[in-house]
């Protein structure tokens, strides 16, 4: 049972040290006793005068027992006689026991108060386990052989009897307080917000959370507990989220919105705890990326595979198809058919993950419930209701609070909107978007960054996209942040917001027509950080899928930026895909053909890019030949390195890449001489008609084209 205490400590942010599991070896009797005396003395000095919020009697009892053990060790050390072998074994076991005591005492002193309250029974059991281990150790301790004095022997005997008779003790006041908190949770679940006086009495008077700093620390400790939570351990993550939501609501209800973490002038105060919260927000029961639908960005409940091999949630991809789209949202490829196939393997993995994290996936198996009924990861009724109440307080401050309160409210909305679709829905329904729009033009860098990031998080929910676009001036304000934002993160998040909004086809043209939007994206792609480049190129790719945006892409310099991006590994794939769409129109092909490094960059991707990058590169070259006329075609075909790259791609590329390469071969076939020779490589391709017989190697590419080739390999 003592191992359970160590197991509990593993769920904290720091694991127990190695000495908790290994007894000291190769120590003399004196050194062993000195080590034990130091450990016991540190425990006594650290915890004898400390006041714990809960388990006070259990703590005092354990510390008193350690004090007696310390007296025993001091006697043996002063006596200086040689220890018998049995006593040495007992001392080594005592070392492990003291380490386990330290783990439990540290755990109680450093954990969230609400968490300790919830674990009242379990932690009381851990104290009892340690009592039993002390009793067992004293039973085998050779008291007579050690030659204790009468008073020490009496203390050891008394300690042994007390430890043997000890029973699990659960403090009645602690238990009553635990039940009181569950009563408060029940009120939230029923939609009844408890009286502020009752909340003040519980959190301030009973738990001793006296100010904003203590509340923030309590919330962060709970969030850390959620991040490190094991799915098969009670309580579930859903219950813990209810704790966090209620604590967050009470923090703002009881202590207002002025926050000592925010400084005006665009800087954050340096605070270790303050830095933790952003990491918590990013890892807060994070759904694995592969489990999220690329369209909705939510956990998939009915994953299906489309003809391009990409997986989407059934509801999202069917809505996409019903809107008239005939391409894959992620790759831009044409959908050969519109019959999605269930991805049962991925669905089974999602079911297992949900079971491990306490998410009721089995209630959401029907397609109808997938649409709006999926409760986001780690949500619960209490958390939802408490978050709704918190959102009301936050939006009230956005509307009427001081500038400092508005900054804090925007930051909290930013974090709240990261945790699920329900939060995003009711935050927007409560009217947050107009107030966040106002903060986008704030001269305070912190306020602007938080407001644009909150807008990004809200835009993930499909219905909020229309709310943002329809809000007068909101799109223009987001573009202004992208162009003139005070911080790099604000500009990057503005670009990501445009990418999110451009997932709706009807909004792509509106975004492109917004003054300075495409120019700013092109600038971020050219000069931004790696993350900024990624946000910019994905937004430009989305915009390029709308045929009416081609002229704006050319006028804004986006083509030049996309060509330059072919040389950056993290964004080259998307840049090539965007260029492949732009060159489908003659005006776009002409512009790309004039870019000196365009063809060379695409060839570089065919040589060293990812499989998807190679697909996009050969597709861009094919479309360039088709739409760019004779000049563009000759420029592509005269490139010395193309022959070898094309040969490799025809045999080793993906299915789509082979299909595009074969189509490019047909372009060669239609050239004036019917056969082309690529100088400098010693490799010749002769493309005969599809019906002409030949004794040369004959390769067929999935019905796209039959390519006959004779290859002479040079001697190297």
XYZ file of C-alpha atoms in Angstrom:
716
model
C 0.000 0.000 0.000
C 2.899 2.335 0.552
C 3.560 2.221 -3.153
C 0.239 3.980 -3.625
C 1.677 7.053 -1.941
C 4.565 7.062 -4.375
C 2.125 6.507 -7.232
C 0.164 9.525 -6.088
C 3.277 11.649 -6.122
C 3.914 10.743 -9.729
C 0.807 12.699 -10.677
C 2.400 15.850 -9.346
C 4.570 18.098 -11.425
C 7.755 16.644 -9.886
C 8.541 12.965 -9.588
C 10.002 11.577 -6.340
C 13.760 11.414 -6.190
C 15.618 8.170 -6.780
C 16.337 7.624 -3.083
C 12.638 6.945 -2.547
C 13.133 3.579 -4.216
C 16.761 2.636 -3.413
C 18.164 1.934 0.025
C 21.711 3.209 0.723
C 24.427 0.625 0.157
C 28.062 0.279 1.145
C 27.674 2.506 4.179
C 29.228 1.802 7.540
C 27.008 1.515 10.598
C 27.867 5.057 11.676
C 27.299 6.556 8.224
C 23.981 4.749 7.866
C 22.757 5.996 11.235
C 23.913 9.540 10.459
C 22.059 9.481 7.131
C 18.873 8.277 8.799
C 19.187 10.886 11.549
C 19.571 13.672 8.968
C 16.497 12.558 7.012
C 14.365 12.164 10.142
C 15.599 15.472 11.562
C 14.729 17.325 8.345
C 11.209 15.902 8.390
C 10.690 16.918 12.005
C 12.038 20.440 11.525
C 10.082 20.957 8.284
C 6.673 19.733 9.399
C 6.448 19.839 13.194
C 5.301 23.456 13.276
C 3.548 23.603 9.909
C -0.202 24.094 9.650
C -1.881 22.044 6.955
C -5.279 22.943 5.470
C -6.460 19.331 5.845
C -5.363 16.053 7.465
C -3.976 17.990 10.432
C -4.384 15.156 12.955
C -2.865 12.558 10.606
C 0.082 14.855 9.939
C 0.724 15.603 13.634
C 0.519 11.900 14.470
C 2.999 10.919 11.768
C 5.442 13.696 12.712
C 5.323 12.640 16.403
C 6.206 9.075 15.398
C 9.121 10.349 13.330
C 10.286 12.356 16.372
C 10.467 9.137 18.429
C 12.356 7.442 15.595
C 14.743 10.405 15.539
C 15.405 9.967 19.291
C 16.075 6.261 18.725
C 18.543 7.015 15.934
C 20.352 9.635 18.008
C 20.737 7.092 20.838
C 22.182 4.450 18.502
C 24.532 6.988 16.933
C 25.809 8.187 20.326
C 26.149 4.618 21.612
C 28.614 3.787 18.836
C 28.285 0.007 19.185
C 28.285 -2.247 16.122
C 24.822 -2.979 14.730
C 23.713 -6.570 14.251
C 22.799 -7.645 10.708
C 19.077 -7.638 11.511
C 19.275 -4.058 12.720
C 21.132 -3.001 9.551
C 18.332 -4.430 7.403
C 15.789 -2.595 9.564
C 17.720 0.661 9.145
C 17.737 0.317 5.356
C 14.004 -0.335 5.352
C 13.581 2.641 7.689
C 15.339 4.826 5.128
C 12.778 3.864 2.464
C 9.968 4.413 4.947
C 11.179 7.928 5.812
C 11.426 8.782 2.115
C 7.830 7.665 1.601
C 6.794 9.803 4.561
C 8.493 12.796 2.970
C 6.711 12.173 -0.335
C 3.303 12.111 1.326
C 3.976 15.161 3.522
C 5.295 17.165 0.560
C 2.304 16.086 -1.474
C -0.101 17.376 1.170
C 1.746 20.670 1.561
C 2.150 21.453 -2.151
C -1.070 20.216 -3.760
C -4.246 22.085 -4.553
C -6.535 22.478 -1.568
C -9.538 21.379 -3.567
C -7.640 18.340 -4.761
C -6.699 17.391 -1.190
C -10.324 17.811 -0.196
C -11.461 15.556 -3.001
C -8.831 12.938 -2.112
C -9.683 13.052 1.599
C -10.343 9.306 1.965
C -7.444 8.220 -0.246
C -4.854 10.379 1.511
C -6.101 9.286 4.930
C -5.516 5.727 3.725
C -1.924 6.587 2.791
C -1.271 7.917 6.308
C -2.681 4.684 7.732
C -0.431 2.611 5.442
C 2.618 4.401 6.792
C 1.463 3.731 10.354
C 1.227 0.034 9.572
C 4.698 0.024 8.052
C 6.108 1.675 11.177
C 4.413 -0.997 13.282
C 5.856 -3.808 11.142
C 9.334 -2.295 11.247
C 9.300 -1.999 15.039
C 8.047 -5.582 15.355
C 11.204 -6.929 13.701
C 13.599 -4.421 15.237
C 15.980 -6.325 17.628
C 15.384 -4.060 20.637
C 17.185 -6.278 23.169
C 20.301 -6.711 21.011
C 20.597 -2.962 20.548
C 20.892 -2.336 24.297
C 18.450 0.540 24.599
C 18.065 2.273 27.924
C 14.829 1.781 29.800
C 13.312 5.112 28.783
C 14.147 4.609 25.069
C 12.814 1.035 25.202
C 9.577 2.326 26.717
C 9.202 4.929 23.958
C 9.805 2.297 21.265
C 7.293 -0.074 22.850
C 4.696 2.673 23.213
C 5.197 3.700 19.557
C 4.797 0.087 18.451
C 1.515 -0.300 20.316
C 0.147 3.004 19.020
C 1.049 2.168 15.437
C -0.468 -1.309 15.719
C -3.754 0.015 17.146
C -4.003 2.918 14.716
C -7.015 2.926 12.405
C -7.819 4.969 9.349
C -8.765 8.431 10.560
C -10.937 10.680 8.407
C -11.377 14.139 9.849
C -15.060 14.928 10.239
C -14.628 18.622 9.448
C -12.692 17.805 6.284
C -15.361 15.361 5.191
C -18.143 17.861 5.839
C -16.266 20.441 3.780
C -15.807 17.931 0.957
C -19.528 17.198 0.889
C -20.239 20.931 0.960
C -18.162 21.435 -2.157
C -19.987 18.657 -3.977
C -23.196 20.416 -3.006
C -21.895 23.580 -4.670
C -21.002 21.565 -7.766
C -24.487 20.117 -7.792
C -25.953 23.622 -7.734
C -23.917 24.540 -10.798
C -24.980 21.353 -12.576
C -28.621 22.252 -11.962
C -28.068 25.722 -13.355
C -28.390 27.398 -9.941
C -25.484 29.752 -9.282
C -24.714 29.622 -5.525
C -25.026 32.743 -3.410
C -21.801 34.823 -3.370
C -21.899 34.781 0.430
C -21.833 30.979 0.423
C -18.972 30.927 -2.068
C -17.027 33.458 -0.007
C -17.568 31.395 3.132
C -16.331 28.228 1.442
C -13.321 29.476 -0.515
C -12.090 32.279 1.712
C -13.124 31.343 5.234
C -12.880 27.547 4.991
C -10.184 26.925 2.365
C -8.145 30.005 3.217
C -7.883 31.317 -0.374
C -7.639 34.976 0.568
C -6.658 36.846 -2.594
C -6.175 36.768 -6.365
C -2.697 35.290 -6.116
C -3.907 32.367 -3.998
C -6.801 31.741 -6.355
C -4.506 31.775 -9.364
C -2.152 29.343 -7.664
C -5.058 27.052 -6.789
C -6.314 27.027 -10.386
C -2.846 26.356 -11.798
C -2.296 23.451 -9.387
C -5.628 21.943 -10.422
C -4.769 22.344 -14.094
C -1.429 20.644 -13.541
C -3.292 17.815 -11.850
C -5.511 17.479 -14.937
C -2.542 17.464 -17.310
C -0.889 14.654 -15.311
C -4.131 12.823 -14.595
C -4.421 9.108 -15.281
C -7.615 8.150 -17.050
C -8.328 5.163 -14.794
C -7.934 7.111 -11.551
C -10.845 8.736 -9.765
C -11.990 11.422 -10.050
C -12.306 11.697 -13.788
C -10.861 14.623 -15.687
C -14.421 15.853 -16.250
C -14.926 16.294 -12.515
C -11.598 18.087 -12.197
C -12.630 20.445 -14.959
C -15.705 21.255 -12.923
C -13.398 22.147 -10.044
C -11.337 24.463 -12.247
C -14.391 26.124 -13.743
C -15.977 26.799 -10.352
C -12.699 28.103 -8.924
C -12.214 30.416 -11.902
C -15.742 31.791 -11.559
C -15.265 32.456 -7.847
C -11.906 34.129 -8.453
C -13.564 36.815 -10.588
C -16.778 37.007 -8.595
C -15.057 37.496 -5.253
C -11.921 39.449 -6.158
C -12.694 41.322 -9.357
C -10.579 41.790 -12.448
C -7.537 43.818 -11.534
C -4.560 41.536 -11.997
C -0.993 42.017 -10.844
C 0.338 39.988 -13.788
C -0.460 42.687 -16.330
C 1.583 45.830 -16.767
C 0.413 48.570 -19.072
C 2.838 49.472 -21.783
C 2.887 46.066 -23.363
C 4.905 43.980 -20.916
C 4.179 41.067 -18.645
C 5.513 40.843 -15.152
C 7.918 37.995 -14.746
C 6.173 35.326 -12.763
C 6.958 31.655 -12.727
C 3.326 30.826 -12.124
C 2.246 33.237 -14.817
C 4.426 31.473 -17.334
C 2.955 28.106 -16.437
C -0.585 29.077 -17.356
C 0.143 29.435 -21.080
C 1.716 25.997 -21.201
C -1.266 24.639 -19.309
C -3.591 26.230 -21.872
C -1.695 24.562 -24.714
C -1.632 21.121 -23.100
C -4.959 21.192 -21.263
C -6.209 17.687 -22.057
C -4.901 18.184 -25.549
C -6.658 16.060 -28.133
C -4.062 14.307 -30.345
C -3.759 16.113 -33.663
C -4.516 12.983 -35.673
C -7.836 12.637 -33.827
C -9.032 16.125 -34.852
C -10.961 16.873 -38.009
C -8.938 19.196 -40.319
C -12.131 21.158 -41.028
C -13.740 21.651 -37.608
C -10.517 21.080 -35.569
C -12.646 19.166 -33.052
C -12.305 15.565 -31.953
C -13.732 13.330 -34.673
C -16.710 11.192 -33.692
C -17.243 9.459 -37.032
C -13.958 9.584 -38.989
C -14.220 8.802 -42.707
C -11.714 8.640 -45.565
C -12.308 10.516 -48.832
C -10.900 9.565 -52.222
C -7.675 11.549 -51.672
C -6.811 9.452 -48.621
C -7.467 12.246 -46.104
C -9.609 11.631 -43.021
C -12.365 13.981 -41.849
C -15.308 13.873 -39.505
C -18.324 12.663 -41.495
C -20.514 15.630 -40.586
C -17.861 18.178 -41.579
C -16.895 16.640 -44.909
C -20.516 16.001 -45.923
C -21.352 19.628 -45.144
C -18.344 20.657 -47.260
C -19.568 18.535 -50.186
C -23.154 19.715 -49.825
C -21.923 23.315 -50.130
C -20.856 22.480 -53.683
C -17.158 21.807 -53.198
C -15.588 19.062 -55.296
C -12.042 19.231 -53.916
C -10.347 17.885 -50.818
C -10.262 20.675 -48.186
C -6.753 19.788 -47.037
C -4.952 19.012 -50.305
C -7.047 20.814 -52.904
C -7.177 17.646 -55.020
C -10.300 16.817 -56.998
C -12.529 14.279 -55.262
C -12.872 11.327 -57.647
C -16.061 10.305 -55.873
C -18.073 11.687 -52.987
C -18.641 8.497 -51.004
C -16.611 8.623 -47.786
C -15.419 5.333 -46.331
C -15.463 4.800 -42.523
C -12.015 4.847 -40.936
C -12.669 2.153 -38.348
C -9.048 1.797 -37.255
C -8.831 5.477 -36.313
C -12.252 5.366 -34.701
C -11.146 2.508 -32.441
C -8.083 4.514 -31.389
C -10.292 7.510 -30.596
C -12.642 5.317 -28.548
C -9.692 3.985 -26.538
C -8.344 7.498 -25.960
C -11.748 8.743 -24.835
C -12.098 5.827 -22.430
C -8.667 6.573 -20.964
C -9.615 10.224 -20.382
C -13.144 9.690 -19.112
C -14.878 11.137 -22.187
C -18.306 9.574 -22.887
C -17.678 8.721 -26.538
C -20.246 5.914 -26.580
C -23.065 8.452 -26.273
C -22.014 10.100 -29.514
C -21.871 7.250 -32.006
C -24.799 8.288 -34.151
C -24.207 10.728 -36.976
C -26.989 12.956 -35.709
C -25.351 13.429 -32.351
C -21.990 14.079 -33.989
C -23.263 17.369 -35.333
C -23.811 19.348 -32.194
C -24.020 16.837 -29.349
C -20.364 16.049 -28.795
C -19.261 17.275 -25.418
C -15.710 18.539 -25.795
C -12.841 16.790 -24.063
C -12.951 17.001 -20.293
C -16.226 18.902 -20.108
C -18.968 18.303 -17.568
C -22.288 19.876 -16.761
C -20.849 21.689 -13.765
C -17.919 22.971 -15.822
C -20.237 24.163 -18.587
C -22.535 26.044 -16.250
C -19.669 27.545 -14.267
C -17.910 28.582 -17.474
C -21.117 30.196 -18.701
C -21.346 32.190 -15.505
C -17.674 33.133 -15.822
C -18.192 34.202 -19.435
C -20.986 36.493 -18.311
C -18.683 38.179 -15.794
C -15.886 38.484 -18.355
C -18.075 40.020 -21.047
C -19.550 42.454 -18.532
C -16.016 43.647 -17.821
C -15.205 43.859 -21.528
C -18.184 46.143 -21.921
C -17.921 48.363 -18.844
C -14.688 47.622 -16.969
C -11.506 49.633 -16.716
C -8.828 49.134 -19.324
C -6.926 46.849 -16.961
C -10.048 44.780 -16.286
C -10.719 44.533 -20.021
C -7.203 43.241 -20.584
C -7.631 40.566 -17.934
C -11.071 39.640 -19.275
C -9.709 39.261 -22.822
C -6.947 37.013 -21.554
C -9.398 34.795 -19.669
C -11.736 34.582 -22.666
C -8.722 33.596 -24.736
C -8.010 30.665 -22.400
C -11.671 29.752 -21.923
C -12.240 29.574 -25.697
C -9.448 26.998 -26.036
C -11.209 24.311 -24.034
C -14.135 23.252 -26.205
C -16.863 23.970 -28.686
C -19.457 24.740 -26.014
C -17.289 27.471 -24.514
C -16.711 29.042 -27.931
C -20.419 28.942 -28.681
C -21.784 30.625 -25.578
C -18.953 33.172 -25.338
C -19.902 34.422 -28.795
C -23.640 34.148 -28.109
C -23.179 36.291 -25.010
C -21.795 39.114 -27.165
C -18.028 38.945 -26.725
C -17.057 39.548 -30.350
C -17.976 43.277 -30.588
C -16.028 44.054 -27.412
C -13.015 42.020 -28.502
C -13.100 43.899 -31.803
C -12.734 47.165 -29.901
C -9.680 45.846 -28.045
C -7.996 44.898 -31.333
C -7.122 48.571 -31.803
C -5.834 48.980 -28.233
C -2.462 50.642 -27.729
C -1.764 48.102 -24.999
C 0.175 45.239 -26.560
C -1.104 42.735 -23.985
C -4.734 43.669 -24.576
C -4.335 43.495 -28.356
C -2.559 40.146 -28.276
C -5.136 38.589 -25.974
C -8.082 39.918 -27.953
C -6.840 38.707 -31.349
C -5.958 35.302 -29.885
C -9.397 35.089 -28.293
C -10.876 35.920 -31.707
C -8.792 33.116 -33.229
C -10.017 30.593 -30.666
C -13.626 31.660 -31.132
C -13.350 31.396 -34.935
C -12.617 27.673 -34.721
C -16.335 27.112 -34.106
C -18.073 27.257 -37.499
C -21.043 29.363 -36.413
C -18.716 31.978 -34.948
C -17.067 32.545 -38.328
C -20.196 34.246 -39.623
C -20.503 36.287 -36.414
C -16.969 37.607 -36.859
C -17.348 38.339 -40.560
C -20.745 39.992 -40.103
C -19.539 42.231 -37.263
C -18.986 45.607 -38.875
C -15.302 46.472 -38.992
C -14.150 43.271 -37.326
C -12.412 41.780 -40.361
C -10.678 45.102 -41.022
C -9.490 45.260 -37.413
C -8.026 41.750 -37.645
C -6.199 42.738 -40.828
C -4.897 45.883 -39.087
C -3.429 43.700 -36.330
C -1.826 41.554 -39.022
C -0.306 44.664 -40.604
C 0.554 46.821 -37.609
C 0.263 44.574 -34.535
C 2.366 45.498 -31.501
C 3.833 42.000 -31.043
C 4.933 39.187 -33.307
C 2.501 36.795 -31.647
C -0.398 39.175 -32.286
C 0.453 39.389 -35.994
C 0.862 35.635 -36.275
C -2.443 34.968 -34.540
C -4.165 37.480 -36.810
C -2.880 35.491 -39.797
C -4.110 32.276 -38.203
C -7.524 33.911 -37.681
C -7.738 34.763 -41.379
C -6.825 31.171 -42.191
C -9.602 29.924 -39.915
C -12.165 32.298 -41.415
C -11.120 31.417 -44.969
C -12.241 27.826 -44.417
C -15.671 29.113 -45.521
C -15.566 29.489 -49.298
C -17.815 32.552 -49.406
C -15.475 34.470 -47.099
C -12.305 33.941 -49.127
C -13.064 36.712 -51.576
C -14.069 39.120 -48.808
C -10.809 38.503 -46.985
C -8.737 38.938 -50.151
C -10.527 42.186 -50.971
C -9.869 43.640 -47.516
C -7.332 46.408 -47.904
C -3.816 45.196 -47.156
C -4.783 41.641 -46.144
C -3.005 39.680 -48.871
C -0.025 42.068 -48.832
C 0.387 41.555 -45.099
C 0.183 37.789 -45.449
C 2.808 37.898 -48.183
C 5.022 40.044 -45.972
C 4.657 37.662 -43.032
C 5.493 34.730 -45.307
C 8.651 36.517 -46.427
C 9.912 37.925 -43.134
C 8.047 36.157 -40.338
C 9.139 33.572 -37.820
C 8.762 29.878 -38.757
C 5.381 29.815 -37.061
C 4.369 33.087 -38.751
C 5.385 31.742 -42.154
C 3.239 28.666 -41.554
C 0.197 30.743 -40.587
C 0.673 33.004 -43.598
C 1.176 30.279 -46.200
C -1.851 28.285 -45.056
C -3.992 31.422 -45.236
C -2.667 32.246 -48.717
C -3.325 28.708 -49.854
C -6.931 28.907 -48.667
C -7.416 32.234 -50.431
C -5.908 30.873 -53.650
C -8.590 28.174 -53.846
C -11.071 30.901 -54.853
C -10.605 31.627 -58.563
C -11.662 35.267 -58.200
C -8.686 35.950 -55.922
C -6.032 35.309 -58.563
C -5.676 38.955 -59.585
C -5.363 40.091 -55.952
C -2.681 37.451 -55.359
C -0.706 38.859 -58.280
C -1.167 42.516 -57.404
C -0.207 42.026 -53.776
C 3.104 40.290 -54.383
C 1.845 37.001 -52.981
C 3.209 35.045 -55.960
C 6.728 36.346 -55.346
C 6.441 35.432 -51.655
C 5.147 31.938 -52.485
C 7.984 31.330 -54.926
C 10.515 32.421 -52.296
C 8.810 30.131 -49.754
C 9.666 27.106 -51.898
C 13.096 27.277 -50.314
C 11.814 26.977 -46.719
C 11.198 23.423 -45.572
C 8.323 24.143 -43.209
C 6.165 25.978 -45.766
C 7.348 24.746 -49.157
C 4.628 22.107 -49.459
C 1.769 24.586 -48.996
C 3.492 27.195 -51.169
C 3.731 24.749 -54.081
C 0.081 23.808 -53.627
C -0.952 27.470 -53.749
C 1.131 28.057 -56.874
C -0.467 25.012 -58.506
C -3.857 26.671 -58.018
C -2.729 30.111 -59.182
C -1.174 28.876 -62.457
C -4.442 27.259 -63.503
C -5.409 30.682 -64.823
C -3.420 32.097 -67.742
C -2.745 35.368 -65.963
C -1.399 33.432 -62.975
C 0.730 31.185 -65.164
C 2.226 34.224 -66.892
C 3.118 35.800 -63.544
C 4.720 32.613 -62.207
C 6.634 32.074 -65.458
C 8.174 35.528 -65.060
C 9.466 34.634 -61.589
C 13.092 33.707 -62.179
C 13.269 31.113 -59.372
C 9.810 29.571 -59.817
C 10.720 26.608 -62.023
C 14.001 26.019 -60.184
C 12.195 26.071 -56.839
C 9.588 23.563 -57.982
C 12.312 21.298 -59.361
C 14.086 21.534 -56.022
C 10.946 20.291 -54.315
C 10.706 17.405 -56.784
C 14.241 16.479 -55.813
C 14.228 16.917 -52.022
C 10.673 17.598 -50.921
C 8.221 15.489 -48.980
C 6.006 13.059 -50.924
C 3.174 15.576 -50.738
C 5.537 18.376 -51.697
C 6.669 16.457 -54.769
C 3.032 15.971 -55.742
C 2.341 19.681 -55.467
C 5.499 20.633 -57.345
C 4.849 18.396 -60.362
C 1.198 19.507 -60.329
C 2.308 23.152 -60.446
C 4.654 22.461 -63.376
C 1.899 20.603 -65.215
C -0.591 23.443 -64.747
C 2.086 25.949 -65.756
C 2.563 24.107 -69.062
C -1.175 23.831 -69.654
C -2.056 27.456 -68.901
C 1.164 29.312 -69.647
C 1.323 28.728 -73.370
C 4.317 27.871 -75.514
C 6.785 30.114 -73.696
C 6.107 28.624 -70.284
C 6.085 25.081 -71.679
C 9.436 25.536 -73.399
C 10.945 26.971 -70.255
C 9.825 23.957 -68.223
C 10.840 21.367 -70.825
C 14.274 22.863 -71.428
C 15.244 22.591 -67.787
C 18.217 20.168 -67.737
C 17.373 18.459 -64.437
C 13.738 17.714 -65.243
C 14.289 14.439 -67.102
C 15.932 12.567 -64.246
C 13.506 13.929 -61.658
C 10.533 13.030 -63.801
C 11.843 9.523 -64.371
C 12.273 9.010 -60.615
C 8.834 10.359 -59.851
C 7.185 8.157 -62.477
C 8.437 5.073 -60.670
C 8.727 6.077 -56.985
C 6.188 8.850 -56.473
C 2.811 8.604 -54.817
C -0.213 7.694 -56.891
C -1.132 11.337 -57.439
C 2.455 12.290 -58.223
C 2.729 9.509 -60.813
C -0.552 10.597 -62.349
C 0.616 14.211 -62.632
C 3.994 13.125 -64.005
C 2.283 10.957 -66.604
C 0.075 13.886 -67.608
C 3.175 16.027 -67.968
C 4.569 13.315 -70.244
C 1.552 13.765 -72.494
C 2.372 17.450 -72.718
C 5.823 16.433 -73.949
C 4.205 14.043 -76.399
C 2.211 16.834 -77.993
C 5.296 18.953 -78.565
C 6.239 19.809 -82.114
C 8.918 17.129 -82.657
C 7.128 14.329 -80.783
C 10.344 13.455 -78.954
C 12.449 15.614 -76.678
C 16.072 15.293 -75.741
C 17.274 16.753 -72.488
C 20.909 17.740 -72.895
C 23.547 17.315 -70.279
C 22.151 14.162 -68.648
C 22.600 11.522 -71.358
C 18.990 10.400 -70.791
C 16.528 10.458 -73.664
C 12.769 9.986 -73.546
C 10.856 8.970 -76.635
C 7.123 9.320 -76.110
C 5.262 7.297 -78.726
C 1.529 7.224 -79.252
C -0.449 5.165 -76.807
C -1.502 2.682 -79.482
C 1.875 2.129 -81.131
C 3.506 -1.190 -80.318
C 7.024 -1.177 -78.965
C 9.574 -3.567 -77.608
C 10.804 -1.000 -75.084
C 9.909 -0.997 -71.430
C 6.171 -0.417 -71.131
C 4.696 1.195 -68.033
C 1.047 2.038 -67.346
C -0.008 4.573 -64.728
C -3.462 3.749 -63.342
C -5.186 4.486 -66.620
C -3.902 8.063 -66.846
C -1.490 7.496 -69.725
C 0.755 4.841 -71.139
C 4.331 6.025 -71.391
C 6.903 4.222 -73.504
C 10.506 5.130 -72.913
C 13.964 4.069 -73.964
C 16.642 4.969 -71.480
C 20.379 5.087 -71.984
C 22.256 5.275 -68.709
C 25.563 7.138 -68.892
C 28.760 5.661 -67.527
C 29.761 7.467 -64.359
